[in-house]
Tab-separated table of C-alpha atoms in Angstrom:
chain	number	residue	atom	x	y	z
A	69	MET	CA	202.015	57.130	158.071
A	70	THR	CA	204.040	60.075	157.562
A	71	LEU	CA	200.639	63.424	158.091
A	72	SER	CA	201.804	63.738	154.015
A	73	MET	CA	200.045	60.306	153.507
A	74	GLN	CA	197.410	60.941	155.677
A	75	TRP	CA	196.056	64.400	153.715
A	76	TRP	CA	196.552	63.031	150.113
A	77	THR	CA	194.633	59.930	151.181
A	78	MET	CA	191.316	62.407	152.362
A	79	ALA	CA	192.253	64.286	150.057
A	80	LEU	CA	191.898	60.702	147.291
A	81	MET	CA	188.532	59.554	149.808
A	82	LEU	CA	186.320	62.955	149.278
A	83	LEU	CA	187.702	63.107	144.918
A	84	SER	CA	185.689	59.188	146.082
A	85	GLY	CA	182.563	60.205	147.092
A	86	LEU	CA	182.495	63.407	144.593
A	87	GLY	CA	183.102	59.873	141.840
A	88	MET	CA	180.444	57.898	144.079
A	89	GLY	CA	177.697	60.103	144.059
A	90	ALA	CA	178.301	61.150	140.121
A	91	VAL	CA	178.057	57.872	139.370
A	92	PHE	CA	175.359	57.214	141.242
A	93	ASP	CA	173.000	60.645	139.632
A	94	SER	CA	173.772	58.882	136.476
A	95	TYR	CA	172.809	55.485	136.843
A	96	ARG	CA	169.516	57.225	139.037
A	97	VAL	CA	168.834	59.909	136.065
A	98	VAL	CA	169.259	56.746	132.704
A	99	SER	CA	167.123	54.481	134.502
A	100	THR	CA	164.528	56.714	134.583
A	101	GLU	CA	164.946	58.336	131.364
A	102	LEU	CA	165.200	55.276	129.274
A	103	LYS	CA	162.710	53.503	132.093
A	104	PHE	CA	164.147	50.998	132.793
A	105	PRO	CA	162.033	47.304	134.519
A	106	LYS	CA	161.606	47.405	138.434
A	107	TRP	CA	162.823	43.967	138.484
A	108	TRP	CA	166.562	45.249	136.753
A	109	LEU	CA	166.646	48.407	139.532
A	110	PRO	CA	168.022	45.423	143.023
A	111	PHE	CA	170.702	44.079	140.549
A	112	LEU	CA	171.699	47.298	139.572
A	113	ASP	CA	171.985	49.348	142.991
A	114	LEU	CA	173.824	45.323	144.220
A	115	ALA	CA	176.092	45.754	140.984
A	116	TYR	CA	176.860	49.696	141.860
A	117	TRP	CA	177.729	49.070	145.161
A	118	ILE	CA	179.567	46.500	144.568
A	119	ALA	CA	181.802	48.824	142.137
A	120	ALA	CA	181.561	51.069	143.773
A	121	ALA	CA	183.350	49.223	147.295
A	122	LEU	CA	185.984	47.730	144.679
A	123	ILE	CA	187.549	51.024	143.126
A	124	VAL	CA	187.290	53.160	146.520
A	125	PHE	CA	189.111	50.377	147.873
A	126	ARG	CA	191.541	49.343	145.089
A	127	VAL	CA	192.085	53.760	145.406
A	128	LEU	CA	193.017	53.127	149.176
A	129	TYR	CA	195.519	50.479	147.974
A	130	ALA	CA	197.136	52.276	146.177
A	131	SER	CA	197.246	56.065	148.752
A	132	ASN	CA	198.321	53.721	151.496
A	133	ASN	CA	198.859	49.793	151.536
A	134	GLY	CA	194.742	49.522	151.699
A	135	GLU	CA	195.345	50.620	155.897
A	136	VAL	CA	191.352	51.875	157.027
A	137	ARG	CA	191.631	54.891	159.192
A	138	ILE	CA	188.645	57.198	160.514
A	139	TYR	CA	189.588	59.864	158.114
A	140	VAL	CA	188.665	57.392	155.157
A	141	PHE	CA	185.456	57.368	155.999
A	142	LEU	CA	185.262	60.996	156.393
A	143	GLY	CA	186.833	61.619	153.587
A	144	LEU	CA	184.180	59.861	151.924
A	145	PHE	CA	181.339	61.106	153.608
A	146	VAL	CA	182.252	64.558	152.820
A	147	GLY	CA	183.367	63.941	149.550
A	148	VAL	CA	179.472	62.628	148.627
A	149	LEU	CA	178.010	66.473	151.124
A	150	VAL	CA	179.426	68.127	148.658
A	151	TYR	CA	178.148	66.224	145.957
A	152	TYR	CA	174.925	66.295	146.272
A	153	PHE	CA	175.178	70.433	147.914
A	154	LEU	CA	176.874	71.608	144.909
A	155	LEU	CA	177.244	68.957	142.298
A	156	SER	CA	173.845	67.028	141.916
A	157	LYS	CA	171.410	68.832	140.201
A	158	ALA	CA	174.262	70.199	137.980
A	159	VAL	CA	176.009	66.121	137.042
A	160	SER	CA	172.099	65.720	136.632
A	161	ALA	CA	171.253	68.134	134.042
A	162	ILE	CA	174.330	67.092	132.322
A	163	VAL	CA	173.515	63.744	131.859
A	164	ARG	CA	170.213	64.489	131.075
A	165	TRP	CA	170.805	67.346	127.962
A	166	LEU	CA	173.767	63.577	126.967
A	167	ILE	CA	169.712	61.484	127.048
A	168	GLU	CA	168.546	64.338	124.516
A	169	ALA	CA	171.122	64.757	122.311
A	170	VAL	CA	171.852	60.930	121.544
A	171	ARG	CA	168.316	60.572	121.270
A	172	THR	CA	168.344	63.163	118.873
A	173	LEU	CA	171.205	62.386	117.409
A	174	ILE	CA	170.154	58.671	116.620
A	175	ARG	CA	166.407	60.556	115.191
A	176	LEU	CA	168.585	62.445	112.695
A	177	LEU	CA	170.629	59.537	111.422
A	178	LEU	CA	167.135	57.354	111.189
A	179	LYS	CA	165.740	60.195	108.731
A	180	THR	CA	167.957	60.859	107.218
A	181	LEU	CA	168.542	56.284	106.761
A	182	GLU	CA	165.039	57.592	105.191
A	183	TRP	CA	165.054	59.905	103.139
A	184	THR	CA	168.107	58.493	101.664
A	185	ILE	CA	168.017	54.973	101.424
A	186	VAL	CA	163.979	53.570	102.595
A	187	LYS	CA	162.169	56.320	100.420
A	188	PRO	CA	164.225	56.146	97.142
A	189	LEU	CA	163.833	52.191	97.360
A	190	LEU	CA	160.232	52.936	97.984
A	191	LEU	CA	160.525	54.422	95.385
A	192	LEU	CA	161.951	52.054	93.043
A	193	TYR	CA	159.289	49.123	94.388
A	194	LYS	CA	155.914	51.499	92.204
A	195	LEU	CA	157.657	52.545	89.470
A	196	ALA	CA	158.763	49.000	88.681
A	197	ARG	CA	155.589	48.035	89.957
A	198	VAL	CA	154.311	50.224	87.376
A	199	ILE	CA	156.227	50.076	84.484
A	200	LEU	CA	155.285	45.699	85.209
A	201	GLY	CA	152.225	46.434	85.012
A	202	PHE	CA	152.148	48.542	81.723
A	203	ALA	CA	154.517	45.607	80.257
A	204	THR	CA	151.355	43.015	81.387
A	205	ALA	CA	148.417	45.729	79.743
A	206	ILE	CA	150.649	46.070	75.724
A	207	THR	CA	151.869	42.156	76.362
A	208	ILE	CA	148.212	41.050	76.627
A	209	PHE	CA	146.981	42.802	73.891
A	210	LEU	CA	149.256	42.616	71.593
A	211	LEU	CA	148.617	38.496	72.255
A	212	LYS	CA	145.243	39.347	71.756
A	213	LEU	CA	145.941	40.947	68.385
A	214	VAL	CA	146.885	38.322	67.207
A	215	VAL	CA	145.217	36.001	68.353
A	216	GLN	CA	142.288	37.942	66.506
A	217	LEU	CA	144.512	38.663	62.740
A	218	LEU	CA	145.208	34.988	62.673
A	219	ARG	CA	142.025	33.731	63.452
A	220	PRO	CA	141.018	33.752	59.853
A	221	PHE	CA	143.959	31.747	59.285
A	222	TRP	CA	142.889	28.941	61.487
A	223	LEU	CA	138.726	29.526	60.532
A	224	LEU	CA	140.120	28.565	56.741
A	225	ALA	CA	142.185	25.804	57.742
A	226	LYS	CA	139.596	24.299	59.629
A	227	TRP	CA	136.725	24.850	57.003
A	228	ILE	CA	139.148	22.626	54.893
A	229	VAL	CA	140.448	20.244	57.474
A	230	GLY	CA	137.536	19.824	58.767
A	231	PRO	CA	135.446	17.607	56.168
A	232	ILE	CA	138.619	15.106	55.833
A	233	ALA	CA	139.477	15.011	59.770
A	234	ARG	CA	135.628	13.998	61.808
A	235	PRO	CA	135.083	10.681	59.945
A	236	LEU	CA	138.679	10.585	60.790
A	237	ILE	CA	137.937	11.103	64.714
A	238	LYS	CA	135.124	9.683	64.845
A	239	ARG	CA	136.839	5.835	63.831
A	240	ALA	CA	139.018	6.106	65.846
A	241	GLY	CA	137.011	6.482	69.167
A	242	PRO	CA	137.876	7.863	72.461
A	243	TYR	CA	140.191	4.405	73.065
A	244	ALA	CA	142.246	4.081	70.455
A	245	SER	CA	146.458	4.657	71.429
A	246	ARG	CA	148.492	8.013	70.506
A	247	LEU	CA	150.728	6.043	67.572
A	248	GLN	CA	147.030	5.253	65.734
A	249	LEU	CA	146.158	9.051	65.786
A	250	ALA	CA	150.291	9.755	64.966
A	251	SER	CA	150.114	7.492	61.904
A	252	ARG	CA	146.194	9.136	60.718
A	253	ALA	CA	147.643	12.530	61.453
A	254	LYS	CA	150.234	11.597	59.040
A	255	GLY	CA	147.966	10.025	55.701
A	256	LEU	CA	145.845	13.060	56.799
A	257	ALA	CA	148.811	16.007	56.312
A	258	ALA	CA	149.773	13.828	53.041
A	259	LYS	CA	146.130	13.397	51.506
A	260	ALA	CA	145.506	17.078	52.163
A	261	GLY	CA	149.631	17.763	50.708
A	262	SER	CA	148.592	16.060	47.410
A	263	LEU	CA	144.924	17.871	47.151
A	264	TRP	CA	147.174	20.774	47.314
A	265	ASN	CA	149.626	19.731	44.902
A	266	ARG	CA	146.809	18.795	42.393
A	267	TRP	CA	145.041	21.752	42.490
A	268	PHE	CA	147.351	23.489	42.359
A	269	LYS	CA	149.233	21.686	39.026
A	270	ARG	CA	145.090	22.402	37.605
A	271	SER	CA	145.211	26.928	37.927
A	272	LYS	CA	148.829	26.407	36.601
A	273	GLY	CA	147.604	24.383	33.404
A	274	SER	CA	144.705	26.636	32.731
A	275	ASP	CA	146.623	29.635	33.564
């Protein structure tokens, strides 16, 4: 292995150490801000270290065909130290800012949906209820008015037909069949018609 390849491998390991530190800080801040359950943390830590080991090995294999030398660990160690002394606070602050920006964006989207969709639908629903209630009240009022207007005609018909219908109803009894009631009703109607015609003819003749 040439000296330039060794320096190149060490530089890549240093960058890998910086990346490991940045990812670990980001993961730590996200888990704290989003309040992950505590029982998740061991599994997330294990997943982080497995992913970090695989990525470092892939970088090492690409740089020197996977040969593990002392400068490999030295580069990783130096990269991690440089990150935690120089970049850790800045990366944590940036991650917190990004999380807050995403939260603000989500709140803005929810507020926009509330004012453009939810509130208009609620307003339409309330307006429909008011219109339906008003229409129901008018309908009930009109029905009562029609009933009151038809009441005199009903009383007149009851006064005319009552004396003829009562004896028939008494004779029919509680167990009369529907056919008998229907035939008697037809006969009643015929009698009422004949009485009407006689009265109308008499009145016309007298005129």
